[in-house]
Short mmCIF file of C-alpha atoms in Angstrom, two decimals:
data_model
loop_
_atom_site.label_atom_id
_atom_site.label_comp_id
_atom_site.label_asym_id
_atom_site.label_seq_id
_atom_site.Cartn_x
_atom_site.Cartn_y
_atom_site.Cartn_z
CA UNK A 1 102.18 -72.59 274.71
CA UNK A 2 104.08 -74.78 276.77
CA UNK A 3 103.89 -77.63 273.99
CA UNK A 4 105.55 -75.10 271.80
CA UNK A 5 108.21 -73.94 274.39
CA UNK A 6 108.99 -77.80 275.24
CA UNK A 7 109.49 -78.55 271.25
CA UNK A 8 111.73 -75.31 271.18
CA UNK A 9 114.25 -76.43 274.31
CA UNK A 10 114.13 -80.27 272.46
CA UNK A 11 115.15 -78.99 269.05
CA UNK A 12 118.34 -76.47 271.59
CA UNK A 13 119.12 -79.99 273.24
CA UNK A 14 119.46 -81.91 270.22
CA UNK A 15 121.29 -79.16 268.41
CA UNK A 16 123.64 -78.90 271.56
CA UNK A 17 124.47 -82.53 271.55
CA UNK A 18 125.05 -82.98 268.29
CA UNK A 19 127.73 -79.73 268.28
CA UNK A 20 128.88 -81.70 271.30
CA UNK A 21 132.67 -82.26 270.45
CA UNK A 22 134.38 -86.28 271.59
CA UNK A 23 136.44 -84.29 274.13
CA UNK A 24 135.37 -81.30 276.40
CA UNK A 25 136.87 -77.86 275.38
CA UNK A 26 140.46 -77.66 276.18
CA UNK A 27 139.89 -81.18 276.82
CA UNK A 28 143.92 -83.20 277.37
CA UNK A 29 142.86 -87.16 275.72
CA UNK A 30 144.01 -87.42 272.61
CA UNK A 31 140.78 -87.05 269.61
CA UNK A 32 138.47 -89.62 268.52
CA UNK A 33 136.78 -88.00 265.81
CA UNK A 34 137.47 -88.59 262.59
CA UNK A 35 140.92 -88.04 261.43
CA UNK A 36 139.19 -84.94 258.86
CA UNK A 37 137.03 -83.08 261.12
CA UNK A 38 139.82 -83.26 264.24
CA UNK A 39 142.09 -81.83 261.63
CA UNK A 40 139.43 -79.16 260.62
CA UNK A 41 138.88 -78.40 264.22
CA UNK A 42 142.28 -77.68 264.95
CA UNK A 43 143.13 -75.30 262.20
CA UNK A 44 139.85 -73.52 263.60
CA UNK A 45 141.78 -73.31 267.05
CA UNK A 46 144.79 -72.30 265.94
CA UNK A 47 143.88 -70.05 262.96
CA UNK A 48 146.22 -72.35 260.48
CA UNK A 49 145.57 -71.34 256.82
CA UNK A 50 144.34 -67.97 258.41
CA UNK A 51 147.09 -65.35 256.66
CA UNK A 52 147.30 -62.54 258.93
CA UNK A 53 148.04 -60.37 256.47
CA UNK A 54 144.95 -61.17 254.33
CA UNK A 55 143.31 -58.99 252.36
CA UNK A 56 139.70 -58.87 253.75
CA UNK A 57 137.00 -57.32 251.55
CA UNK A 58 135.33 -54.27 252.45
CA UNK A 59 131.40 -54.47 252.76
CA UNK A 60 129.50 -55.34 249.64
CA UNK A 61 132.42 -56.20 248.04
CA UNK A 62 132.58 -59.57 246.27
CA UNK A 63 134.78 -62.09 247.44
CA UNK A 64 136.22 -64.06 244.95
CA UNK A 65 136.35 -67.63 245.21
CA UNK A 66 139.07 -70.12 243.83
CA UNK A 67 138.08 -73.74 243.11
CA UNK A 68 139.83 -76.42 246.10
CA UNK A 69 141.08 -78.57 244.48
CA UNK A 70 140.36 -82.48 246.34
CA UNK A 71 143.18 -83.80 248.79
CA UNK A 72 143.91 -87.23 247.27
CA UNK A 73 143.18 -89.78 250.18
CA UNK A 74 145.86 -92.37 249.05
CA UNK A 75 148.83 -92.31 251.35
CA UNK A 76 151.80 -92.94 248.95
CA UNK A 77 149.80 -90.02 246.46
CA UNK A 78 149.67 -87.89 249.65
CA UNK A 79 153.57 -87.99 250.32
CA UNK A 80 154.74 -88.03 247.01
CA UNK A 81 152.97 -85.00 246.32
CA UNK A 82 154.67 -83.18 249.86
CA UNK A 83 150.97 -83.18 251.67
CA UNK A 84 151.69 -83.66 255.76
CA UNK A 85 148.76 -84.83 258.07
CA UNK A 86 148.12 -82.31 260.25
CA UNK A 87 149.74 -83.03 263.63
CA UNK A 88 147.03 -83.97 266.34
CA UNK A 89 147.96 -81.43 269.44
CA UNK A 90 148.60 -83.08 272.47
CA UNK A 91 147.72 -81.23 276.06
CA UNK A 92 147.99 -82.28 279.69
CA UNK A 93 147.78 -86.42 280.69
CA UNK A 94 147.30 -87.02 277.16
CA UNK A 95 151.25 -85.17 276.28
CA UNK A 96 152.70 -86.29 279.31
CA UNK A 97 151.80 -89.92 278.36
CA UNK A 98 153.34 -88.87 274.58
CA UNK A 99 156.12 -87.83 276.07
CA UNK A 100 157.02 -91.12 278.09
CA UNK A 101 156.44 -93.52 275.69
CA UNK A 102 158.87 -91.52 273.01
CA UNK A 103 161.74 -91.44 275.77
CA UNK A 104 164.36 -93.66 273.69
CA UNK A 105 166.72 -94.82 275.84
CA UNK A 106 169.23 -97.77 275.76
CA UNK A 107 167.39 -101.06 275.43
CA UNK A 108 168.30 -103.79 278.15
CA UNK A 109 167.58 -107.36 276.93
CA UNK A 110 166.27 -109.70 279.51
CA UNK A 111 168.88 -112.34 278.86
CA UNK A 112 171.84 -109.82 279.33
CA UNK A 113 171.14 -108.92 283.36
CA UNK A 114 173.20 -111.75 284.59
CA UNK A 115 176.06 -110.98 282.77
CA UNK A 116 175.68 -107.26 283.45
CA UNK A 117 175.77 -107.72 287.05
CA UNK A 118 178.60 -110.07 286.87
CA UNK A 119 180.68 -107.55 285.14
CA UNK A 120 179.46 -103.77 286.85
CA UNK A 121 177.47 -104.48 289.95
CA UNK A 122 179.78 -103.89 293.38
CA UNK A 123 177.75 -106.35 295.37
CA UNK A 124 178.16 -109.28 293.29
CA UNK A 125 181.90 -108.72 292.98
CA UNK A 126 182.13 -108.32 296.95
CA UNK A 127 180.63 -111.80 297.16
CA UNK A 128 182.97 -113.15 294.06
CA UNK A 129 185.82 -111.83 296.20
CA UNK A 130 184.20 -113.43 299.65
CA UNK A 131 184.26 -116.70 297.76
CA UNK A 132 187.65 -116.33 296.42
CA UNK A 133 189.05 -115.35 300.24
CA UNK A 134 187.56 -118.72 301.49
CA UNK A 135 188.83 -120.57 298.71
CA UNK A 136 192.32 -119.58 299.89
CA UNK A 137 191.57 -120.31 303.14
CA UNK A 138 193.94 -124.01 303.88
CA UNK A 139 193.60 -126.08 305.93
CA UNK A 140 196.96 -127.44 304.77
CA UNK A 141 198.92 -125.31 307.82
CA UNK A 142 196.62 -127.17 310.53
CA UNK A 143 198.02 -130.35 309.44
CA UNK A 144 201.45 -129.42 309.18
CA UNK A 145 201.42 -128.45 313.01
CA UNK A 146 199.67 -131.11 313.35
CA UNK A 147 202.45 -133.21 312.21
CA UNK A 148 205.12 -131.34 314.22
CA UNK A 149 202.97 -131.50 317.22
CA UNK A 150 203.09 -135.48 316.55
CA UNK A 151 206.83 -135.43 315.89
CA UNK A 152 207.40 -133.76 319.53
CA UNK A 153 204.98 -136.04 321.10
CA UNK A 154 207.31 -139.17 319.63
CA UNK A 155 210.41 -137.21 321.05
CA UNK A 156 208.83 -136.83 324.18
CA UNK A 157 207.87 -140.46 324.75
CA UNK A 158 211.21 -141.36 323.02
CA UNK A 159 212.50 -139.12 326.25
CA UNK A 160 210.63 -140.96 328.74
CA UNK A 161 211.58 -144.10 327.72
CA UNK A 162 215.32 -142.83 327.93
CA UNK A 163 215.27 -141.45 331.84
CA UNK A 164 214.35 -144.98 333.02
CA UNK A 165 217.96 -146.32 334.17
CA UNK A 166 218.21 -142.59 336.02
CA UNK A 167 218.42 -141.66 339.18
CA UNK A 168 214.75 -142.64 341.22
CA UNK A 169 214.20 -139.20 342.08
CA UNK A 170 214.95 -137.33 338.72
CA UNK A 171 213.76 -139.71 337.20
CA UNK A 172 210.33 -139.57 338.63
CA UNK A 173 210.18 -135.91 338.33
CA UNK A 174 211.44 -135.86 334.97
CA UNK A 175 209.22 -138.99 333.73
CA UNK A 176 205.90 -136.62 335.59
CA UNK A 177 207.06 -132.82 333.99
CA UNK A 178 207.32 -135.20 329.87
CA UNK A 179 204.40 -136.73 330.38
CA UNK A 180 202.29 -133.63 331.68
CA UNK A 181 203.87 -132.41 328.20
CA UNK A 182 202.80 -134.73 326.37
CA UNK A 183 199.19 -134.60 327.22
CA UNK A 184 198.87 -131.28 326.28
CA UNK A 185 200.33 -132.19 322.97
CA UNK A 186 197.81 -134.54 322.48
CA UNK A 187 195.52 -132.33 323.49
CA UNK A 188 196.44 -129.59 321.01
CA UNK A 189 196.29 -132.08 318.03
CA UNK A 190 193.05 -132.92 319.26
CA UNK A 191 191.61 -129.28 319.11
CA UNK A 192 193.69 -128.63 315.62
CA UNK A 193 191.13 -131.89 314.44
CA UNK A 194 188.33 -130.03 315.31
CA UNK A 195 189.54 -126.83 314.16
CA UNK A 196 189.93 -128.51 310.85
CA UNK A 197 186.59 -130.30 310.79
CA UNK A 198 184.70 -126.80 311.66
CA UNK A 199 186.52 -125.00 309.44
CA UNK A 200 185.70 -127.40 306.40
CA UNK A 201 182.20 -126.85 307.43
CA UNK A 202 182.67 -123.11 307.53
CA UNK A 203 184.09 -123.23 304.27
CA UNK A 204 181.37 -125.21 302.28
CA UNK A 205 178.75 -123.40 304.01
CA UNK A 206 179.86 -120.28 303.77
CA UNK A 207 180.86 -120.35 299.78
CA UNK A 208 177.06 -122.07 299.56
CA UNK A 209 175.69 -118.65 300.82
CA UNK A 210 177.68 -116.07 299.03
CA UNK A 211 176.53 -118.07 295.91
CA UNK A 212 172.84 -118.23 296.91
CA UNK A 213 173.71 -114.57 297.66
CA UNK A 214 174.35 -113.88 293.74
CA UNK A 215 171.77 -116.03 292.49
CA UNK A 216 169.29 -113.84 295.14
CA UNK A 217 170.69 -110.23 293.39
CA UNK A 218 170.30 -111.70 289.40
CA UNK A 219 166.47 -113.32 290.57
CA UNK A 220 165.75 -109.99 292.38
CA UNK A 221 166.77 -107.73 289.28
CA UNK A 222 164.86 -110.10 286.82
CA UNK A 223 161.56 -109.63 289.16
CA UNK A 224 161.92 -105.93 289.35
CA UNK A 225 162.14 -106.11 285.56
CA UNK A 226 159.11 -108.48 285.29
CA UNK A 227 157.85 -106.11 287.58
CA UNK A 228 158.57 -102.68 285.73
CA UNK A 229 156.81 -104.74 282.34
CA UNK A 230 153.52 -105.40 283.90
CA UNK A 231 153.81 -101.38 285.57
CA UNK A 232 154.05 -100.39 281.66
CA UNK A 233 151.53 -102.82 280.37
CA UNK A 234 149.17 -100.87 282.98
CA UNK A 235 149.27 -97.66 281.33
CA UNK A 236 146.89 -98.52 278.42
CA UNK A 237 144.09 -99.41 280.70
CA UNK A 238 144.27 -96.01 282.41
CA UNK A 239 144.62 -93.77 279.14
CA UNK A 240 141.40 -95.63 277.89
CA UNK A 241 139.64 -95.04 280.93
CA UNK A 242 140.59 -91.37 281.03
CA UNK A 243 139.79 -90.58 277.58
CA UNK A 244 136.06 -92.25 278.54
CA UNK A 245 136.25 -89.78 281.05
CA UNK A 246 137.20 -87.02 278.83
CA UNK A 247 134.09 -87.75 276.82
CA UNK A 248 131.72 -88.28 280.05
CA UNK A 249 132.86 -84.73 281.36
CA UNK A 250 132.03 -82.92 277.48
CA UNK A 251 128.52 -84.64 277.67
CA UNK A 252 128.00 -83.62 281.44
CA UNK A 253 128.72 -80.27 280.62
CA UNK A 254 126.54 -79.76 278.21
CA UNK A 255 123.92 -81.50 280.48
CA UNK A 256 124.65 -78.70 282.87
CA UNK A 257 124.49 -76.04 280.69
CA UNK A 258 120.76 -77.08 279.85
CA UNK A 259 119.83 -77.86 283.62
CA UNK A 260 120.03 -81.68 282.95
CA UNK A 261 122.79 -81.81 285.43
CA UNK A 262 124.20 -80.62 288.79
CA UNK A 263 127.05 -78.83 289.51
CA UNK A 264 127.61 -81.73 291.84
CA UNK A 265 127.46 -84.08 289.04
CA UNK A 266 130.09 -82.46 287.16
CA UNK A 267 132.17 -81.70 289.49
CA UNK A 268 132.17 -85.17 290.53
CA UNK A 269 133.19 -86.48 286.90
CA UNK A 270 136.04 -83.59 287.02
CA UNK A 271 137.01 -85.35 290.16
CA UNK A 272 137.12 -88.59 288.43
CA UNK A 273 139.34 -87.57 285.94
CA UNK A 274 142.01 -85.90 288.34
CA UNK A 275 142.22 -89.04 290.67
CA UNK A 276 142.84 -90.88 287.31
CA UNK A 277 145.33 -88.55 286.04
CA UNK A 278 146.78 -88.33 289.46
CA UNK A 279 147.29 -92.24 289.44
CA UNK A 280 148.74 -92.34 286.10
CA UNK A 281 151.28 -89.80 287.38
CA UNK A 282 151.96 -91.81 289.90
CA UNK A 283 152.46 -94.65 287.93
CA UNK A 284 155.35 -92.73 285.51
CA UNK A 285 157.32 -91.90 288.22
CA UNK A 286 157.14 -95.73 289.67
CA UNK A 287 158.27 -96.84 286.38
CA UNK A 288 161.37 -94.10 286.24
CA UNK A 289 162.27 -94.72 289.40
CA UNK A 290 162.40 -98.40 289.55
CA UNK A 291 164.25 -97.96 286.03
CA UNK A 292 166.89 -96.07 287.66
CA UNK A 293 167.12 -98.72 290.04
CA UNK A 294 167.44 -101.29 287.24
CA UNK A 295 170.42 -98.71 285.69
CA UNK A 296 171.77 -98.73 288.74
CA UNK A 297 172.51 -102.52 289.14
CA UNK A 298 173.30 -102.97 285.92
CA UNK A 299 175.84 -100.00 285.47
CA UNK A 300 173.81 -98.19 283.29
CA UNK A 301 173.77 -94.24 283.41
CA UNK A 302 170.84 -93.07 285.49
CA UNK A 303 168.21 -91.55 283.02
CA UNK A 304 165.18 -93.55 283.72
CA UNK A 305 165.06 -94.00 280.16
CA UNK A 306 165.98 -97.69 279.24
CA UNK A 307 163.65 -99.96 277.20
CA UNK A 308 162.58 -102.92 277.85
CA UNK A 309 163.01 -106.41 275.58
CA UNK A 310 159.74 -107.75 274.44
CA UNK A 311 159.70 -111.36 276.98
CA UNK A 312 159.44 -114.33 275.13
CA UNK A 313 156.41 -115.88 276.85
CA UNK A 314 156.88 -119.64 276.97
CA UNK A 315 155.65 -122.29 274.55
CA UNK A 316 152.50 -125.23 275.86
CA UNK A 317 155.56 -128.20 274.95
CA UNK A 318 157.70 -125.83 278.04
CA UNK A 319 154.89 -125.49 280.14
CA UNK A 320 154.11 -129.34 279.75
CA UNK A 321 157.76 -130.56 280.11
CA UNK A 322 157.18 -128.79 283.89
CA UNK A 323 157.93 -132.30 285.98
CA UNK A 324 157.56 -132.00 289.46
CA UNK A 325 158.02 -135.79 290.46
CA UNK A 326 161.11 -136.05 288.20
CA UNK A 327 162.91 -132.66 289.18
CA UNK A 328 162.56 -132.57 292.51
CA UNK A 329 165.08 -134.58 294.24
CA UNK A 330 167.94 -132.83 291.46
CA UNK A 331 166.32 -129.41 292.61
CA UNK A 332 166.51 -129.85 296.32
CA UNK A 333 169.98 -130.72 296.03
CA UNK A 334 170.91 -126.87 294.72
CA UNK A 335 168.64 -125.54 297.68
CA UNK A 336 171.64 -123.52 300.01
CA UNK A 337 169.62 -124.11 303.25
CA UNK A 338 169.21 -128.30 302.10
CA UNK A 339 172.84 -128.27 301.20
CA UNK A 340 174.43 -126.66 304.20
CA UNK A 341 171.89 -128.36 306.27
CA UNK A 342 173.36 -131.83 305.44
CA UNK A 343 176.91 -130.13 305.67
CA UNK A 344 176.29 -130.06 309.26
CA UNK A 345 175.11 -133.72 309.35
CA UNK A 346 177.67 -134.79 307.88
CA UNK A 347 180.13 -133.44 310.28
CA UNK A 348 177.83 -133.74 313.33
CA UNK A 349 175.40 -136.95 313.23
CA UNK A 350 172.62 -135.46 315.99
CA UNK A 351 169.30 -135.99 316.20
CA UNK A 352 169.02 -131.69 315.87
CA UNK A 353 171.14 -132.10 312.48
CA UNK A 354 169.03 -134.88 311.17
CA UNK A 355 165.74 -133.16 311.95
CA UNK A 356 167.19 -129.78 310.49
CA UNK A 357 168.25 -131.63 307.33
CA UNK A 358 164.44 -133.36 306.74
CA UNK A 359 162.98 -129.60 307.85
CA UNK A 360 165.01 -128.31 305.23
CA UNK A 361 163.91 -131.09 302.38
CA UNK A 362 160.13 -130.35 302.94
CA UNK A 363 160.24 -126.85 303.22
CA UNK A 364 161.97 -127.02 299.61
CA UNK A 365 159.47 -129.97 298.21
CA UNK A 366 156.25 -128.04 299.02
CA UNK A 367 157.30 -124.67 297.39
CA UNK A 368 158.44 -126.01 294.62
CA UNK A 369 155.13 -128.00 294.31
CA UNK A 370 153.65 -125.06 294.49
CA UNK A 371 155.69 -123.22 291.76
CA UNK A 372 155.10 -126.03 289.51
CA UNK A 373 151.45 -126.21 289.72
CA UNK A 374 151.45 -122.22 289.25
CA UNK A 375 152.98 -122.35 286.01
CA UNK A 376 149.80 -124.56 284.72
CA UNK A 377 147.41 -122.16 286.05
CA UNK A 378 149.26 -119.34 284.37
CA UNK A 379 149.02 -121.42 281.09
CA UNK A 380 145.05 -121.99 281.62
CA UNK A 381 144.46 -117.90 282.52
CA UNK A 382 146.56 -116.83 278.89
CA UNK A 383 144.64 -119.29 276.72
CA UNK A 384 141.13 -117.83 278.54
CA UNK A 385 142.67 -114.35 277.73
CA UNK A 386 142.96 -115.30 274.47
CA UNK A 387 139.76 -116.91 273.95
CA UNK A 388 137.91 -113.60 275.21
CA UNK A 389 139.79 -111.40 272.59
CA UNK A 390 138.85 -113.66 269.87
CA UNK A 391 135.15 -113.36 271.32
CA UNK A 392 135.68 -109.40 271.82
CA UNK A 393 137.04 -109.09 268.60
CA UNK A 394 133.77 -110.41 266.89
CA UNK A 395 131.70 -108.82 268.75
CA UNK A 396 133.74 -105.49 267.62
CA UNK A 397 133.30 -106.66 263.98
CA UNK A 398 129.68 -106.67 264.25
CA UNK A 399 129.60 -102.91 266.15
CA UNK A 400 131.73 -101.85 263.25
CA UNK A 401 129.24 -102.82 260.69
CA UNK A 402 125.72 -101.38 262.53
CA UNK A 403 128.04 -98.17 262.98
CA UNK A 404 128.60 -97.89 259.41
CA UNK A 405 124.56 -98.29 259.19
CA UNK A 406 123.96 -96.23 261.34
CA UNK A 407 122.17 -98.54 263.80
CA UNK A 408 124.46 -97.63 266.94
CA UNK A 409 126.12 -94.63 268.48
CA UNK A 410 129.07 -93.43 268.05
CA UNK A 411 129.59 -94.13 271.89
CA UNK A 412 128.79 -97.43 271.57
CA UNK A 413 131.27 -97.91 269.05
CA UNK A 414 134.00 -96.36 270.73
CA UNK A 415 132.84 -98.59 273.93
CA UNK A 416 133.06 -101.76 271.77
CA UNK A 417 136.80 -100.72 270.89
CA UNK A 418 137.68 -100.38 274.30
CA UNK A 419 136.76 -103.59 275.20
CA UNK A 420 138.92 -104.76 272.58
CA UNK A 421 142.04 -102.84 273.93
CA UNK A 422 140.94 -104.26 277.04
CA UNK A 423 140.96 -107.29 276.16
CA UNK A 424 144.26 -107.41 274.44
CA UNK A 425 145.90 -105.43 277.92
CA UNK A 426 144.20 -108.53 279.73
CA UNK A 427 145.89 -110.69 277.50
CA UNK A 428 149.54 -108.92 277.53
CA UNK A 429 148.98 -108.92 281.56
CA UNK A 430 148.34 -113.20 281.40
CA UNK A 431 151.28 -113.65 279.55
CA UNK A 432 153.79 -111.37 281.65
CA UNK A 433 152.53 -113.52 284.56
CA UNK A 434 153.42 -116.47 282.62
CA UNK A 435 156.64 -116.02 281.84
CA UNK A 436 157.44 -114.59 285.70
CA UNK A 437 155.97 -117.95 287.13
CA UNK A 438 157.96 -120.23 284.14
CA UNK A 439 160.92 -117.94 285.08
CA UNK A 440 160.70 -118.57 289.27
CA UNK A 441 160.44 -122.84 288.02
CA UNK A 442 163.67 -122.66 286.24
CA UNK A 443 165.14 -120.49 289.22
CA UNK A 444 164.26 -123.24 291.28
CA UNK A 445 165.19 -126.05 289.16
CA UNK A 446 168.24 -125.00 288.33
CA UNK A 447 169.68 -122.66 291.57
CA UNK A 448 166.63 -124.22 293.92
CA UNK A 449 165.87 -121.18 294.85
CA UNK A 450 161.98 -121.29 296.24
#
């Protein structure tokens, strides 16, 4: 008896599992089955090609029966004959995700965001109109009192020498009160020199900063773009892993409902899902919001909508023309705290000058060392990225083929696909990283900013 009951409950569980649908009821990933039977499964749902107002035959009454005629399978037949797909319904994570990724706002090419910023973004023209005030700054009225200060000092003196056949007495006082004046006309020249020498100074180091200041805003809204890429790039890896978790929770289910699993199990996989869910909604509104950022500096309207350019990831002869020992000294000189550090010097030949100008130098040469050597690495982690999709892609090729035997699961197949997608999001990620570390070497070979 209980060999009999224990063949009965095997032939429910297989049954069971193989009724067992790719997603759980009411399940939000988008369907895996096969194109025909998630179609079929749908009208079921729905009650498409269900007329309400059929006729429906009364008992014992024979239904008659019209021949179907086949669906032709061939695309270009299919749509020149007016025969529509049905639509795949979209619920929960699964629509939300839909919904983002058909959001078709303006598209903002990488290249463009300098020349955006120049032309809408108020901070960049505040610093364009800082540079412009010290640019009118002259240094041409300090010498012109200079040379009137001069003029009265030669007066003066021309003065003294004058009073000499005077009386003793006036004379002496006289003689004392022009030369008192004269000192302090030397002494005002004096100070008008260094006012002129400082202000020289001011003026180089100060337009060096509100450039550097620029360069800092266009390299700051290139990373955030870099930055809202790889956010974007992300989003495939978490709609796989949901949709594996979709599939987990429609097996567990069933598990439960034969007493193969706990509640606790379950519940836990259910729990899965919504901290995954939860961290891809998370992840959406990062990405809007740092694109409204983006709109924002760039003076485009605020929708959260725009599109980003495809980056053009650079070639091995860019990545090999990367010349530390030959770039260096050029790129050091465009570095604001090297350049106004040897302003100084110049004007003020201390020890503290000296020391601040060499502090300056090495702080530059060691980060850009550093940047250099990063854009190699970069290089070596994309071409392993690619070498593992080639390898994953094989391996698919081969899952493919037992699947079409009949040798593996279903499952497994699906699995073997993932790792694919996997591997190509691995790859995508390599390359964004790439170009960001090729793009912070030409910032600092160019602007040297480190």
């Amino acid at each position: 008896m209980k060999r009999i009951t224990a063949l009965v409950l095997t032939v429910i569980l297989l049954v069971l599992l193989a009724a067992t649908p790719t997603l759980a009821e009411g399940g939000t990933g988008e369907l895996v089955t096969p194109p025909q039977a998630a179609a079929e499964g749908l009208r079921q749902e729905s009650g498409e090609g269900i007329p309400t107002d059929a006729a429906v035959p009364e008992s014992g009454e024979e239904t008659p029966v019209s021949p179907i005629p086949e669906v032709p399978e061939d695309p270009a037949v299919r749509e020149e004959l007016g025969i529509a797909d049905d639509p795949v319904v979209l619920t929960g994570w699964a629509k939300e995700l839909a919904d983002f990724r058909s959001e078709q706002g303006e598209v903002l090419p990488f290249g463009t965001l300098r020349e955006r910023l120049e032309k809408n973004n108020y901070n960049v023209k505040n610093l364009r109109e800082q540079i412009a005030d010290l640019s009118d700054i002259s240094v041409g009225s300090l010498n012109s009192a200079i040379g009137e200060l001069r003029k009265l000092d030669s007066a003066l003196n021309g003065a003294l020498g004058g009073i000499q056949g005077m009386d003793p007495a006036l004379a002496g006082t006289l003689g004392l009160l022009l030369q008192v004046n004269s000192a302090n006309i030397g002494s005002q020249i004096s100070t008008l020199n260094g006012q002129i020498d400082s202000l020289k100074v001011s003026k180089r180091t100060g337009e060096n900063s509100l450039k550097n200041g620029i360069d800092q805003i266009v390299k700051g809204t290139e990373t955030l773009y870099i930055a809202i890429a790889t956010m974007e790039a992300n989003l495939g890896s978490i709609e796989r892993g949901l949709q594996t978790l979709d599939r987990a929770i429609a097996i567990y289910e069933k598990q439960y409902e034969l007493g193969m699993a706990s509640l606790y199990d379950l519940e836990s996989m259910r729990h899965q899902r919504d901290s995954a869910v939860s961290s891809l909604q998370g992840l959406l509104f990062q990405i809007r919001s740092s694109k409204i950022t983006l709109e924002g500096m760039c003076g485009l309207p605020l929708t959260g909508t725009t599109r980003l350019e495809y980056l053009v990831i650079p070639s091995e002869e860019a990545v090999n023309g990367v010349d530390f020992d030959g770039e260096v000294r050029r790129a050091m000189g465009k570095n604001v705290d090297v350049m106004n550090a040897r302003v100084q010097e110049d004007y003020d030949h201390s020890d503290a000058n000296e020391y601040a100008v060499k502090a300056a130098e090495d702080s530059f040469t060691y980060n850009f060392k550093v940047i250099c050597l990063t854009v190699g690495e970069k290089w070596r982690l994309t071409e392993a990225a690619r070498e593992t999709l080639t390898f994953q892609r094989r391996t698919f090729e081969i899952t493919a083929k037992k699947y079409d035997l009949g040798m593996v699961s279903e499952e497994e197949y699906l699995s073997g696909k993932n790792d694919v997608l996997q591997a190509e999001s691995d790859l995508y990620n390599t390359q964004i990283e790439l170009f960001s570390a090729y793009n912070n070497y030409t910032w600092a070979r160019d602007y040297g900013i480190v």
